[in-house]
Short mmCIF file of C-alpha atoms in Angstrom, two decimals:
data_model
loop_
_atom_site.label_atom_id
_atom_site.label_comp_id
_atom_site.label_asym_id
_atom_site.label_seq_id
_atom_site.Cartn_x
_atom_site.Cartn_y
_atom_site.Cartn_z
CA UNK Z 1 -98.09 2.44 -22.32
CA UNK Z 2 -96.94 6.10 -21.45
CA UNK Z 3 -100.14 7.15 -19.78
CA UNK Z 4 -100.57 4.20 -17.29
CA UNK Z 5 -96.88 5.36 -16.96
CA UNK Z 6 -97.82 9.14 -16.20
CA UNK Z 7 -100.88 8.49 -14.47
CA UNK Z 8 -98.98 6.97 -11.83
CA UNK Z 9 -96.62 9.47 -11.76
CA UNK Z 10 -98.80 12.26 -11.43
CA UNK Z 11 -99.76 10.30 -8.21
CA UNK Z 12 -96.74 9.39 -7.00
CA UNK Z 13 -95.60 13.14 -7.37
CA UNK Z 14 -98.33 14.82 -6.13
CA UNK Z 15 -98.28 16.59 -8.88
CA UNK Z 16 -101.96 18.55 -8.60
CA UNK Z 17 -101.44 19.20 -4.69
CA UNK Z 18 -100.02 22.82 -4.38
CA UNK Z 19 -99.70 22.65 -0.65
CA UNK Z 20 -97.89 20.58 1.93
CA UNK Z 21 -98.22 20.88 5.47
CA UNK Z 22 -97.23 18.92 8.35
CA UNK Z 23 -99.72 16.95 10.96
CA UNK Z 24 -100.37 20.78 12.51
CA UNK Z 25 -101.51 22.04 9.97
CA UNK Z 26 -97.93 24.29 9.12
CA UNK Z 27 -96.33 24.22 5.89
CA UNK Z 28 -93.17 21.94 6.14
CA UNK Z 29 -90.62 23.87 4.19
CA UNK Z 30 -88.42 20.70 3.90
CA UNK Z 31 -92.02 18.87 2.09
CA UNK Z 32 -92.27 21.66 0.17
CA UNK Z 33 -89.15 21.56 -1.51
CA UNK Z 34 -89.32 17.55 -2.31
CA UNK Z 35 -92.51 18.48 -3.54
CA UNK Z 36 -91.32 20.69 -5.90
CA UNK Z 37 -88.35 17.98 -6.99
CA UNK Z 38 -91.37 15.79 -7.98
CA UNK Z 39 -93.10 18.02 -9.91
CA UNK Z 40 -89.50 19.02 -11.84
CA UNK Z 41 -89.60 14.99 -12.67
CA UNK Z 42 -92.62 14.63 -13.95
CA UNK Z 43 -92.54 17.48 -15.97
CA UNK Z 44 -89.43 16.76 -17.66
CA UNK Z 45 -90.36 12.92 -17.95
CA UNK Z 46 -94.16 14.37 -19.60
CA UNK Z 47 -92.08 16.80 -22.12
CA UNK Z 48 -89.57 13.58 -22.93
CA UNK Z 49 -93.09 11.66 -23.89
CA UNK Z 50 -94.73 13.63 -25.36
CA UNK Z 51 -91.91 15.27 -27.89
CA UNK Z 52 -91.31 14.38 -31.15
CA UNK Z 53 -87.92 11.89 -31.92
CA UNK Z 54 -86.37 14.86 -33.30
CA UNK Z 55 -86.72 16.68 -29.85
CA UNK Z 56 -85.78 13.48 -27.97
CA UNK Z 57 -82.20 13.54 -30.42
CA UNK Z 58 -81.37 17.39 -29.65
CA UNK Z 59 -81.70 17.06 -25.96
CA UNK Z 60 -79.53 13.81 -26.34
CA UNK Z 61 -76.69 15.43 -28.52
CA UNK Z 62 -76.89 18.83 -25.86
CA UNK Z 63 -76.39 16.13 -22.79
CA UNK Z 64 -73.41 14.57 -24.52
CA UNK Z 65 -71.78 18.02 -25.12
CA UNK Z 66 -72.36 19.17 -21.54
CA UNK Z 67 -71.10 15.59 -20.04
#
């Protein structure tokens, strides 16, 4: 089921923390920026979801002509 799936990622991903700081209490530049990877991923995996098949077919067709 695609929200068990997306629960979990939202978890995984941190995805409602905005900041991430080290065990001083500094923001860790490097944490930061995989943060932001994971919140890329699930964003693109949520749009994927929760598009129509007609969406799902133009992104594929754009991928194959940019491959």
């Amino acid at each position: 089921d695609a929200s068990i799936v997306l629960k979990d990622l939202q978890k995984y991903c941190r995805y409602n923390n905005s900041v991430v700081k080290d065990g001083n209490g500094k923001v860790d530049p490097i944490a930061v920026g995989i943060a932001i990877g994971r919140k890329e991923v699930y964003e693109r995996i949520t749009k994927f979801i929760w598009n129509d098949d007609k969406d799902m077919r133009n992104a594929k067709l754009m991928e194959n002509d940019n491959a």
